[in-house]
Amino acid sequence: MNRLFTKSLCTSSAAGANLKPPPPDPAAISNLILSSPIQSPLPSNTPWTPHLVNSILKRLWNHGPKALHFFHLLDRRHRNYIHSPSSFNLAIDIAARLHLHTTVWSLIRRMRSLRIGPSPKTFAIVAERFASSGKPDKAVNLFLNMHEHGCSQDLASFNTILDILCKSKRVEKAYELFKDLRGRFSADVVTYNVIVNGWCLIKRTPKALEVLKEMVERGISPNLTTYNTMLKGFFRSGQVRQGWEFFLEMKKRNCGIGFDVVTYTTVVHGLGVSGEVKRAKKVFDEMIREGVLPSVATHNALIQVLCKKDTVENAVLVFEEMVRKGYEPNVTTYNVLIRGLFHAGEFTRGEEMMRTMEEEGGCEASFQTYNMMIRYYLECGEVEKALGLFERMGSGGCLPNLDTYNILISGMFVRKRSEDMVVAGKLLVEMEILRSQSKSGSRLTKKFRLTESGKALFREDRARTVSKLLNYTIALLSWAKKFSAFYSSCVSEYR
DNA sequence: GTAGGGTTAG
């Protein structure tokens, strides 16, 4: 990886004095940071910009300590660069994910001393981390005390905290807070929509309908967002008939609102995933007749539905049609279609589609793309293909995450070859290092160890081989643990 | 980062 960086430096010097040097490559710098010891200085003479810093922080997302180290080095030791509020927010997000509360607060204080924040967004980020790590009360307290940190509470921030609680499935908690404070903040249609959506997210549509009734009683008119939310709620909870009837009712009453592209996309997707492909296609055609233009998301919904419940060939036809009409497929379009092709065993066409996506579509493969392709390859024993993709991930635009490692390690057992076990062991060590930096992944790993690896090993009846491999794995694991303890002690320097 | 639609399979 060091070589990669040197190479990029060489190209820039070879470009000559009269040619503008190429912009710094975030991937190369990220790889340099990843492969260097923690105390290493940053490459000098880099023209730092908020954009460059943010893309490096995003690339190092799964390597939090390294990312924070980079952020701190630049913050403290560079005279000509001051971090932007958005970089601070990213760093705070990373620190909060690692539960480094002291770091979070020192970053917030630093923002304040530089007079660039914290903003409501900063608090939303921290609150979201609290809520999603099982501490909704802390999220609420943060909202209640944010004015003490120079950030005022208003209806917008009230709606945000309710939304954060709802999206992390703490709907009861959100509803409590809503009832307590709706008077103080004069709850509006957005507030009610957030709560309606909350109940829908946990599939409690009767509660959602209750809130809908309540808002009408309190003189707040539901808008199209409210109805679309409710519609999605029905489909999500498997109440396809109720969803369809709600849609017809919306059509009948009209309410002067009409439908928009979101309404139609919801119905196309909802009907399709429940197997009603013909009706989904009819609704898709109907929206065009009604003069509502389908969006890329609508096409994605239809393509996914065709892949799942019809044929991938028909999905490809819709894809080609959308391109012909001038739509620009996005990363979701490609992911859905590549998945469909792989699912149908069309690996070559899937690979071709990935090339199209990167070369013609201008889309970079995401970790979803890679993880899904790796999973399908491993499923049918194409270990080399899977490892090839894994290698490409390391050098390309998106780094492997814990899911990638779990998928790969589990897959190393399918061929029952000893050389695969060695690779699995190596991957396990790498993953242990990665996991030691991301506490949120520990549950996932535990599950993997107890289920996938255990089952795979016990399926092997050659007891001696099994026990040898098991010992090997255990030795690697304990070595990895020692190493990660050592690593954490190095890391603690800047916590 | 005041709200609603489109990413795995198990």
Short mmCIF file of C-alpha atoms (C1' of nucleotides) in Angstrom, two decimals:
data_model
loop_
_atom_site.label_atom_id
_atom_site.label_comp_id
_atom_site.label_asym_id
_atom_site.label_seq_id
_atom_site.Cartn_x
_atom_site.Cartn_y
_atom_site.Cartn_z
CA MET A 1 0.00 0.00 0.00
CA ASN A 2 2.97 2.25 0.64
CA ARG A 3 4.02 1.60 -2.91
CA LEU A 4 0.68 2.82 -4.13
CA PHE A 5 1.20 6.15 -2.47
CA THR A 6 4.80 6.53 -3.65
CA LYS A 7 3.60 5.77 -7.15
CA SER A 8 1.03 8.52 -6.99
CA LEU A 9 3.66 10.95 -5.66
CA CYS A 10 5.97 9.98 -8.52
CA THR A 11 3.35 10.59 -11.17
CA SER A 12 2.73 14.02 -9.77
CA SER A 13 6.45 14.96 -9.85
CA ALA A 14 6.89 13.41 -13.29
CA ALA A 15 4.13 15.63 -14.55
CA GLY A 16 6.69 18.43 -14.72
CA ALA A 17 6.69 22.01 -13.53
CA ASN A 18 4.51 23.44 -16.27
CA LEU A 19 1.73 20.92 -15.77
CA LYS A 20 -0.76 21.27 -12.95
CA PRO A 21 -0.17 18.44 -10.41
CA PRO A 22 -3.06 15.98 -10.18
CA PRO A 23 -5.35 16.47 -7.20
CA PRO A 24 -4.35 14.38 -4.14
CA ASP A 25 -5.91 10.94 -4.23
CA PRO A 26 -7.98 10.26 -1.08
CA ALA A 27 -7.71 6.48 -1.63
CA ALA A 28 -3.91 6.59 -1.74
CA ILE A 29 -3.66 8.80 1.34
CA SER A 30 -6.15 6.60 3.24
CA ASN A 31 -4.15 3.50 2.38
CA LEU A 32 -0.96 5.20 3.50
CA ILE A 33 -2.56 6.11 6.83
CA LEU A 34 -3.84 2.55 7.21
CA SER A 35 -0.51 0.92 6.51
CA SER A 36 1.63 3.28 8.60
CA PRO A 37 2.32 3.00 12.32
CA ILE A 38 0.06 5.20 14.39
CA GLN A 39 2.75 7.77 15.22
CA SER A 40 3.64 8.44 11.57
CA PRO A 41 3.48 12.03 10.39
CA LEU A 42 1.12 13.01 7.60
CA PRO A 43 2.45 13.34 4.06
CA SER A 44 3.78 16.87 3.74
CA ASN A 45 2.90 19.38 1.05
CA THR A 46 -0.60 18.04 0.59
CA PRO A 47 -3.04 20.83 -0.27
CA TRP A 48 -5.68 19.93 2.34
CA THR A 49 -9.26 20.89 1.63
CA PRO A 50 -12.45 20.07 3.59
CA HIS A 51 -13.56 17.91 0.66
CA LEU A 52 -10.34 15.86 0.69
CA VAL A 53 -10.39 15.51 4.48
CA ASN A 54 -14.04 14.40 4.43
CA SER A 55 -13.48 11.77 1.77
CA ILE A 56 -10.53 10.36 3.73
CA LEU A 57 -12.60 10.29 6.92
CA LYS A 58 -15.37 8.45 5.06
CA ARG A 59 -12.94 5.94 3.61
CA LEU A 60 -11.51 5.28 7.07
CA TRP A 61 -15.01 4.88 8.54
CA ASN A 62 -14.38 1.28 9.61
CA HIS A 63 -10.96 2.17 10.97
CA GLY A 64 -12.10 4.72 13.53
CA PRO A 65 -8.91 5.09 15.59
CA LYS A 66 -6.85 5.71 12.46
CA ALA A 67 -9.42 8.19 11.20
CA LEU A 68 -9.42 10.10 14.48
CA HIS A 69 -5.65 10.06 14.65
CA PHE A 70 -5.56 11.60 11.18
CA PHE A 71 -8.13 14.22 12.21
CA HIS A 72 -6.17 15.16 15.34
CA LEU A 73 -2.84 15.39 13.53
CA LEU A 74 -4.30 17.76 11.02
CA ASP A 75 -6.13 19.74 13.68
CA ARG A 76 -3.22 20.28 16.02
CA ARG A 77 -0.12 20.24 13.89
CA HIS A 78 -1.04 21.90 10.66
CA ARG A 79 -0.78 25.65 10.66
CA ASN A 80 -2.45 26.33 7.34
CA TYR A 81 -5.51 24.19 7.72
CA ILE A 82 -8.57 24.54 9.94
CA HIS A 83 -11.13 21.76 9.95
CA SER A 84 -14.56 22.57 8.54
CA PRO A 85 -17.74 22.02 10.59
CA SER A 86 -18.61 19.04 8.36
CA SER A 87 -15.24 17.38 9.10
CA PHE A 88 -15.83 17.94 12.81
CA ASN A 89 -19.26 16.33 12.48
CA LEU A 90 -17.73 13.30 10.73
CA ALA A 91 -15.03 12.96 13.40
CA ILE A 92 -17.66 13.29 16.14
CA ASP A 93 -19.74 10.60 14.44
CA ILE A 94 -16.74 8.25 14.30
CA ALA A 95 -15.82 8.91 17.94
CA ALA A 96 -19.43 8.41 19.04
CA ARG A 97 -19.60 5.08 17.16
CA LEU A 98 -16.55 3.95 19.14
CA HIS A 99 -18.22 5.16 22.37
CA LEU A 100 -15.31 7.54 22.97
CA HIS A 101 -17.39 10.04 24.92
CA THR A 102 -14.42 12.05 26.16
CA THR A 103 -13.28 12.51 22.57
CA VAL A 104 -16.80 13.46 21.47
CA TRP A 105 -17.02 16.20 24.08
CA SER A 106 -13.51 17.49 23.50
CA LEU A 107 -14.32 17.75 19.78
CA ILE A 108 -17.52 19.64 20.58
CA ARG A 109 -15.59 22.01 22.86
CA ARG A 110 -12.97 22.47 20.15
CA MET A 111 -15.71 23.36 17.63
CA ARG A 112 -17.03 25.93 20.05
CA SER A 113 -13.61 27.46 20.70
CA LEU A 114 -13.10 27.80 16.94
CA ARG A 115 -16.59 29.36 16.77
CA ILE A 116 -17.74 26.94 14.06
CA GLY A 117 -20.35 25.05 16.04
CA PRO A 118 -21.69 22.80 17.42
CA SER A 119 -24.76 22.94 15.20
CA PRO A 120 -28.10 21.16 15.62
CA LYS A 121 -26.69 18.62 13.18
CA THR A 122 -23.80 17.89 15.56
CA PHE A 123 -26.27 17.12 18.35
CA ALA A 124 -28.42 15.05 16.01
CA ILE A 125 -25.39 12.90 15.19
CA VAL A 126 -24.52 12.30 18.84
CA ALA A 127 -28.16 11.70 19.79
CA GLU A 128 -28.50 9.20 16.97
CA ARG A 129 -25.47 7.28 18.25
CA PHE A 130 -26.97 7.19 21.75
CA ALA A 131 -30.35 6.04 20.48
CA SER A 132 -28.95 3.32 18.25
CA SER A 133 -26.69 1.95 20.96
CA GLY A 134 -29.57 1.37 23.35
CA LYS A 135 -29.39 4.65 25.25
CA PRO A 136 -32.51 6.56 24.19
CA ASP A 137 -32.67 8.38 27.55
CA LYS A 138 -29.23 9.83 26.96
CA ALA A 139 -30.37 10.97 23.51
CA VAL A 140 -33.36 12.72 25.06
CA ASN A 141 -31.20 14.36 27.74
CA LEU A 142 -28.81 15.59 25.11
CA PHE A 143 -31.73 17.28 23.34
CA LEU A 144 -33.03 18.73 26.61
CA ASN A 145 -29.61 20.18 27.46
CA MET A 146 -28.36 21.26 24.05
CA HIS A 147 -29.09 24.94 24.78
CA GLU A 148 -26.33 24.77 27.44
CA HIS A 149 -23.86 24.14 24.65
CA GLY A 150 -24.82 27.11 22.59
CA CYS A 151 -27.47 25.46 20.46
CA SER A 152 -31.10 26.50 20.74
CA GLN A 153 -34.06 24.16 20.99
CA ASP A 154 -36.85 24.77 18.55
CA LEU A 155 -39.58 22.91 16.71
CA ALA A 156 -37.10 21.67 14.11
CA SER A 157 -34.76 20.14 16.69
CA PHE A 158 -37.78 18.69 18.54
CA ASN A 159 -38.91 17.00 15.33
CA THR A 160 -35.37 15.76 14.76
CA ILE A 161 -35.02 14.10 18.15
CA LEU A 162 -38.44 12.45 17.72
CA ASP A 163 -37.38 11.20 14.31
CA ILE A 164 -34.11 9.84 15.68
CA LEU A 165 -35.95 7.94 18.41
CA CYS A 166 -38.48 6.58 15.91
CA LYS A 167 -35.87 5.50 13.37
CA SER A 168 -34.00 3.60 16.07
CA LYS A 169 -37.30 1.88 16.86
CA ARG A 170 -37.75 3.64 20.23
CA VAL A 171 -41.22 4.65 19.20
CA GLU A 172 -42.81 4.36 22.66
CA LYS A 173 -40.13 6.69 24.01
CA ALA A 174 -40.70 9.12 21.14
CA TYR A 175 -44.44 9.06 21.69
CA GLU A 176 -43.94 9.86 25.40
CA LEU A 177 -41.68 12.80 24.63
CA PHE A 178 -44.12 13.94 21.93
CA LYS A 179 -47.05 13.95 24.38
CA ASP A 180 -44.99 15.77 27.02
CA LEU A 181 -43.66 18.53 24.82
CA ARG A 182 -46.01 18.93 21.85
CA GLY A 183 -47.61 21.94 23.52
CA ARG A 184 -44.32 23.64 24.32
CA PHE A 185 -43.01 23.34 20.77
CA SER A 186 -46.39 23.69 18.98
CA ALA A 187 -46.25 20.37 17.16
CA ASP A 188 -46.92 20.74 13.44
CA VAL A 189 -47.68 18.40 10.54
CA VAL A 190 -44.03 17.30 10.43
CA THR A 191 -44.12 16.28 14.10
CA TYR A 192 -47.24 14.18 13.52
CA ASN A 193 -45.80 12.65 10.37
CA VAL A 194 -42.69 11.60 12.28
CA ILE A 195 -44.83 9.84 14.90
CA VAL A 196 -47.12 8.22 12.31
CA ASN A 197 -44.00 6.95 10.54
CA GLY A 198 -42.61 5.69 13.84
CA TRP A 199 -45.59 3.43 14.49
CA CYS A 200 -45.50 2.29 10.87
CA LEU A 201 -41.81 1.40 11.18
CA ILE A 202 -42.57 -1.05 13.96
CA LYS A 203 -45.58 -2.32 12.02
CA ARG A 204 -48.16 -0.95 14.43
CA THR A 205 -50.49 0.54 11.85
CA PRO A 206 -53.49 0.76 14.20
CA LYS A 207 -51.47 3.13 16.44
CA ALA A 208 -50.44 5.11 13.37
CA LEU A 209 -54.09 5.48 12.34
CA GLU A 210 -54.90 6.63 15.87
CA VAL A 211 -52.31 9.40 15.63
CA LEU A 212 -53.66 10.32 12.20
CA LYS A 213 -57.14 10.69 13.70
CA GLU A 214 -55.73 12.69 16.58
CA MET A 215 -53.96 15.17 14.36
CA VAL A 216 -57.17 15.84 12.45
CA GLU A 217 -59.00 16.40 15.75
CA ARG A 218 -56.37 18.91 16.78
CA GLY A 219 -56.84 20.84 13.57
CA ILE A 220 -53.68 19.79 11.78
CA SER A 221 -54.40 18.65 8.24
CA PRO A 222 -52.56 15.55 7.06
CA ASN A 223 -50.63 16.11 3.84
CA LEU A 224 -49.46 13.80 1.07
CA THR A 225 -46.44 12.79 3.16
CA THR A 226 -48.80 11.58 5.88
CA TYR A 227 -50.77 9.43 3.44
CA ASN A 228 -47.67 8.08 1.72
CA THR A 229 -46.25 7.16 5.12
CA MET A 230 -49.43 5.33 6.06
CA LEU A 231 -49.51 3.55 2.69
CA LYS A 232 -45.95 2.34 3.12
CA GLY A 233 -46.83 1.25 6.66
CA PHE A 234 -49.55 -1.08 5.38
CA PHE A 235 -47.27 -2.70 2.82
CA ARG A 236 -44.43 -2.97 5.31
CA SER A 237 -46.59 -4.77 7.82
CA GLY A 238 -47.83 -7.18 5.17
CA GLN A 239 -51.32 -5.66 5.04
CA VAL A 240 -51.31 -5.62 1.26
CA ARG A 241 -55.09 -5.52 0.92
CA GLN A 242 -55.40 -2.63 3.37
CA GLY A 243 -52.62 -0.86 1.52
CA TRP A 244 -54.37 -1.29 -1.80
CA GLU A 245 -57.69 -0.13 -0.34
CA PHE A 246 -56.03 2.89 1.26
CA PHE A 247 -54.56 3.72 -2.16
CA LEU A 248 -58.01 3.45 -3.81
CA GLU A 249 -59.52 5.55 -1.04
CA MET A 250 -56.84 8.20 -1.56
CA LYS A 251 -57.68 8.14 -5.27
CA LYS A 252 -61.43 8.38 -4.64
CA ARG A 253 -61.26 11.21 -2.14
CA ASN A 254 -58.40 12.92 -3.89
CA CYS A 255 -58.56 15.65 -1.17
CA GLY A 256 -57.08 18.04 -3.69
CA ILE A 257 -53.73 16.47 -3.04
CA GLY A 258 -53.32 14.03 -5.92
CA PHE A 259 -50.60 11.43 -6.01
CA ASP A 260 -46.96 11.95 -6.51
CA VAL A 261 -44.06 9.77 -7.58
CA VAL A 262 -43.56 8.57 -3.99
CA THR A 263 -47.13 7.27 -3.80
CA TYR A 264 -46.74 5.28 -6.99
CA THR A 265 -43.28 3.98 -6.09
CA THR A 266 -44.60 2.77 -2.75
CA VAL A 267 -47.46 0.90 -4.43
CA VAL A 268 -45.30 -0.60 -7.20
CA HIS A 269 -42.84 -1.90 -4.63
CA GLY A 270 -45.46 -2.96 -2.09
CA LEU A 271 -47.55 -4.92 -4.58
CA GLY A 272 -44.51 -6.37 -6.29
CA VAL A 273 -42.75 -7.79 -3.25
CA SER A 274 -45.97 -9.47 -2.20
CA GLY A 275 -45.98 -11.25 -5.54
CA GLU A 276 -48.54 -9.16 -7.39
CA VAL A 277 -46.21 -8.36 -10.25
CA LYS A 278 -48.89 -7.81 -12.89
CA ARG A 279 -50.72 -5.26 -10.75
CA ALA A 280 -47.42 -3.58 -9.88
CA LYS A 281 -46.62 -3.22 -13.58
CA LYS A 282 -50.13 -1.88 -14.20
CA VAL A 283 -49.66 0.79 -11.56
CA PHE A 284 -46.30 1.68 -13.12
CA ASP A 285 -48.02 2.18 -16.51
CA GLU A 286 -50.90 4.03 -14.87
CA MET A 287 -48.64 6.63 -13.32
CA ILE A 288 -47.17 7.47 -16.71
CA ARG A 289 -50.69 7.81 -18.15
CA GLU A 290 -51.62 10.08 -15.25
CA GLY A 291 -48.68 12.31 -16.05
CA VAL A 292 -46.60 11.46 -12.99
CA LEU A 293 -43.06 10.75 -14.18
CA PRO A 294 -41.43 7.67 -12.66
CA SER A 295 -38.12 8.43 -10.96
CA VAL A 296 -34.96 6.34 -10.81
CA ALA A 297 -36.30 4.98 -7.49
CA THR A 298 -39.54 3.88 -9.19
CA HIS A 299 -37.54 2.01 -11.81
CA ASN A 300 -35.38 0.48 -9.09
CA ALA A 301 -38.51 -0.73 -7.31
CA LEU A 302 -39.86 -2.31 -10.47
CA ILE A 303 -36.50 -3.86 -11.39
CA GLN A 304 -36.15 -5.37 -7.94
CA VAL A 305 -39.67 -6.73 -8.04
CA LEU A 306 -39.12 -8.32 -11.44
CA CYS A 307 -35.84 -9.87 -10.28
CA LYS A 308 -37.50 -11.33 -7.21
CA LYS A 309 -40.91 -12.38 -8.44
CA ASP A 310 -40.65 -12.53 -12.22
CA THR A 311 -37.59 -13.04 -14.42
CA VAL A 312 -34.28 -11.23 -14.48
CA GLU A 313 -34.70 -10.91 -18.26
CA ASN A 314 -37.76 -8.70 -17.77
CA ALA A 315 -35.81 -6.69 -15.20
CA VAL A 316 -33.02 -6.16 -17.74
CA LEU A 317 -35.62 -4.97 -20.26
CA VAL A 318 -36.86 -2.33 -17.81
CA PHE A 319 -33.26 -1.31 -17.15
CA GLU A 320 -32.54 -0.92 -20.86
CA GLU A 321 -35.79 0.98 -21.34
CA MET A 322 -34.93 3.43 -18.55
CA VAL A 323 -31.50 4.08 -20.03
CA ARG A 324 -33.08 4.62 -23.44
CA LYS A 325 -35.42 7.18 -21.92
CA GLY A 326 -32.45 9.10 -20.58
CA TYR A 327 -32.57 8.12 -16.91
CA GLU A 328 -29.23 7.75 -15.15
CA PRO A 329 -29.21 4.50 -13.18
CA ASN A 330 -27.62 4.88 -9.75
CA VAL A 331 -25.72 2.49 -7.52
CA THR A 332 -28.97 0.98 -6.20
CA THR A 333 -30.17 0.23 -9.74
CA TYR A 334 -26.96 -1.64 -10.48
CA ASN A 335 -26.87 -3.43 -7.14
CA VAL A 336 -30.43 -4.66 -7.55
CA LEU A 337 -29.81 -5.81 -11.09
CA ILE A 338 -26.43 -7.44 -10.39
CA ARG A 339 -28.03 -9.27 -7.50
CA GLY A 340 -30.80 -10.45 -9.80
CA LEU A 341 -28.27 -11.72 -12.35
CA PHE A 342 -26.16 -13.48 -9.72
CA HIS A 343 -29.25 -14.97 -8.17
CA ALA A 344 -30.16 -16.43 -11.56
CA GLY A 345 -26.64 -17.86 -11.83
CA GLU A 346 -25.70 -15.38 -14.56
CA PHE A 347 -22.32 -14.55 -13.03
CA THR A 348 -20.66 -13.43 -16.27
CA ARG A 349 -23.48 -11.01 -17.05
CA GLY A 350 -23.39 -9.79 -13.45
CA GLU A 351 -19.67 -9.08 -13.74
CA GLU A 352 -20.31 -7.31 -17.05
CA MET A 353 -22.98 -5.20 -15.38
CA MET A 354 -20.48 -4.25 -12.68
CA ARG A 355 -18.03 -3.10 -15.37
CA THR A 356 -20.80 -1.12 -17.08
CA MET A 357 -21.65 0.49 -13.75
CA GLU A 358 -18.09 1.63 -13.15
CA GLU A 359 -16.98 2.45 -16.68
CA GLU A 360 -20.13 3.78 -18.32
CA GLY A 361 -22.48 4.46 -15.43
CA GLY A 362 -19.97 6.49 -13.44
CA CYS A 363 -20.99 4.63 -10.29
CA GLU A 364 -18.48 3.24 -7.85
CA ALA A 365 -19.23 -0.24 -6.54
CA SER A 366 -20.38 0.00 -2.92
CA PHE A 367 -19.76 -2.43 -0.09
CA GLN A 368 -23.24 -3.79 -0.80
CA THR A 369 -22.12 -4.59 -4.36
CA TYR A 370 -18.99 -6.38 -3.22
CA ASN A 371 -20.48 -8.19 -0.23
CA MET A 372 -23.38 -9.49 -2.31
CA MET A 373 -21.14 -10.69 -5.16
CA ILE A 374 -18.69 -12.31 -2.75
CA ARG A 375 -21.57 -14.08 -1.03
CA TYR A 376 -22.91 -15.53 -4.27
CA TYR A 377 -19.46 -16.65 -5.44
CA LEU A 378 -18.74 -18.40 -2.16
CA GLU A 379 -22.12 -20.07 -2.16
CA CYS A 380 -21.13 -22.07 -5.21
CA GLY A 381 -17.52 -22.65 -4.20
CA GLU A 382 -15.91 -20.02 -6.43
CA VAL A 383 -13.48 -19.08 -3.67
CA GLU A 384 -10.83 -17.56 -5.96
CA LYS A 385 -13.38 -15.25 -7.58
CA ALA A 386 -14.55 -14.14 -4.14
CA LEU A 387 -11.01 -13.49 -2.93
CA GLY A 388 -10.30 -11.58 -6.14
CA LEU A 389 -13.18 -9.23 -5.38
CA PHE A 390 -12.00 -8.89 -1.79
CA GLU A 391 -8.53 -7.85 -3.02
CA ARG A 392 -10.13 -5.32 -5.35
CA MET A 393 -12.05 -3.86 -2.43
CA GLY A 394 -8.83 -3.21 -0.53
CA SER A 395 -7.33 -1.22 -3.36
CA GLY A 396 -10.45 0.36 -4.78
CA GLY A 397 -13.02 2.85 -3.65
CA CYS A 398 -14.50 0.97 -0.73
CA LEU A 399 -12.75 -0.92 2.04
CA PRO A 400 -13.95 -4.29 3.38
CA ASN A 401 -16.12 -4.05 6.50
CA LEU A 402 -16.96 -6.57 9.20
CA ASP A 403 -19.75 -8.04 7.09
CA THR A 404 -17.25 -8.73 4.32
CA TYR A 405 -15.01 -10.64 6.71
CA ASN A 406 -17.89 -12.62 8.16
CA ILE A 407 -19.11 -13.57 4.69
CA LEU A 408 -15.62 -14.57 3.54
CA ILE A 409 -14.63 -16.54 6.62
CA SER A 410 -17.89 -18.49 6.62
CA GLY A 411 -17.41 -19.17 2.93
CA MET A 412 -13.93 -20.58 3.46
CA PHE A 413 -15.48 -23.72 4.90
CA VAL A 414 -17.64 -24.69 1.94
CA ARG A 415 -14.93 -26.47 -0.07
CA LYS A 416 -13.52 -28.24 2.97
CA ARG A 417 -9.95 -27.73 1.82
CA SER A 418 -7.13 -27.20 4.27
CA GLU A 419 -5.65 -24.32 2.27
CA ASP A 420 -8.96 -22.49 2.64
CA MET A 421 -8.68 -22.91 6.41
CA VAL A 422 -5.34 -21.14 6.38
CA VAL A 423 -6.93 -18.24 4.50
CA ALA A 424 -9.84 -18.28 6.97
CA GLY A 425 -7.33 -18.04 9.84
CA LYS A 426 -5.57 -15.09 8.26
CA LEU A 427 -8.87 -13.35 7.64
CA LEU A 428 -9.90 -14.00 11.22
CA VAL A 429 -6.79 -12.22 12.48
CA GLU A 430 -7.47 -9.28 10.19
CA MET A 431 -11.05 -9.16 11.32
CA GLU A 432 -10.09 -9.30 15.00
CA ILE A 433 -7.94 -6.24 14.48
CA LEU A 434 -10.75 -4.47 12.67
CA ARG A 435 -13.30 -5.55 15.27
CA SER A 436 -11.15 -4.33 18.15
CA GLN A 437 -11.70 -0.90 16.65
CA SER A 438 -15.43 -1.18 16.24
CA LYS A 439 -17.44 -2.30 19.23
CA SER A 440 -20.66 -2.33 17.28
CA GLY A 441 -19.40 -5.33 15.34
CA SER A 442 -18.81 -7.60 18.31
CA ARG A 443 -22.28 -9.07 18.34
CA LEU A 444 -22.01 -10.02 14.70
CA THR A 445 -18.70 -11.76 15.22
CA LYS A 446 -19.93 -13.69 18.21
CA LYS A 447 -22.85 -14.95 16.17
CA PHE A 448 -20.49 -16.00 13.41
CA ARG A 449 -18.22 -17.91 15.75
CA LEU A 450 -21.04 -19.84 17.35
CA THR A 451 -22.94 -20.65 14.23
CA GLU A 452 -21.16 -20.57 10.90
CA SER A 453 -17.64 -21.66 11.81
CA GLY A 454 -18.84 -24.10 14.42
CA LYS A 455 -21.30 -25.79 12.10
CA ALA A 456 -18.86 -25.85 9.23
CA LEU A 457 -16.20 -27.46 11.36
CA PHE A 458 -18.48 -30.06 12.83
CA ARG A 459 -19.78 -31.02 9.43
CA GLU A 460 -16.27 -32.29 8.72
CA ASP A 461 -16.16 -35.82 10.02
CA ARG A 462 -12.40 -36.19 9.95
CA ALA A 463 -11.94 -35.54 13.63
CA ARG A 464 -8.18 -35.13 13.60
CA THR A 465 -8.20 -32.54 10.85
CA VAL A 466 -10.95 -30.71 12.65
CA SER A 467 -9.17 -30.59 15.98
CA LYS A 468 -5.93 -29.52 14.30
CA LEU A 469 -7.66 -26.71 12.48
CA LEU A 470 -9.58 -25.73 15.55
CA ASN A 471 -6.38 -25.45 17.54
CA TYR A 472 -4.85 -23.44 14.76
CA THR A 473 -7.78 -21.07 14.77
CA ILE A 474 -7.76 -20.76 18.54
CA ALA A 475 -4.03 -20.00 18.51
CA LEU A 476 -4.56 -17.33 15.87
CA LEU A 477 -7.45 -15.91 17.80
CA SER A 478 -5.49 -15.59 21.03
CA TRP A 479 -2.61 -14.06 19.13
CA ALA A 480 -5.02 -11.60 17.54
CA LYS A 481 -6.43 -10.70 20.94
CA LYS A 482 -2.95 -10.02 22.32
CA PHE A 483 -2.17 -7.98 19.28
CA SER A 484 -5.36 -5.96 19.54
CA ALA A 485 -4.65 -5.25 23.24
CA PHE A 486 -1.24 -3.97 22.24
CA TYR A 487 -2.83 -2.00 19.44
CA SER A 488 -5.41 -0.43 21.76
CA SER A 489 -2.66 0.66 24.13
CA CYS A 490 -1.01 2.49 21.23
CA VAL A 491 -4.36 3.96 20.28
CA SER A 492 -5.24 5.17 23.78
CA GLU A 493 -2.63 7.89 23.43
CA TYR A 494 -5.06 10.16 21.62
CA ARG A 495 -8.37 9.04 23.06
"C1'" DG B 1 -30.21 15.88 10.46
"C1'" DT B 2 -37.91 18.91 10.86
"C1'" DA B 3 -41.23 14.26 7.56
"C1'" DG B 4 -42.69 10.05 2.97
"C1'" DG B 5 -40.57 5.95 -2.10
"C1'" DG B 6 -35.81 2.28 -4.37
"C1'" DT B 7 -30.05 -2.30 -1.87
"C1'" DT B 8 -28.89 -9.37 0.39
"C1'" DA B 9 -30.84 -13.77 2.53
"C1'" DG B 10 -31.68 -15.97 6.48
#
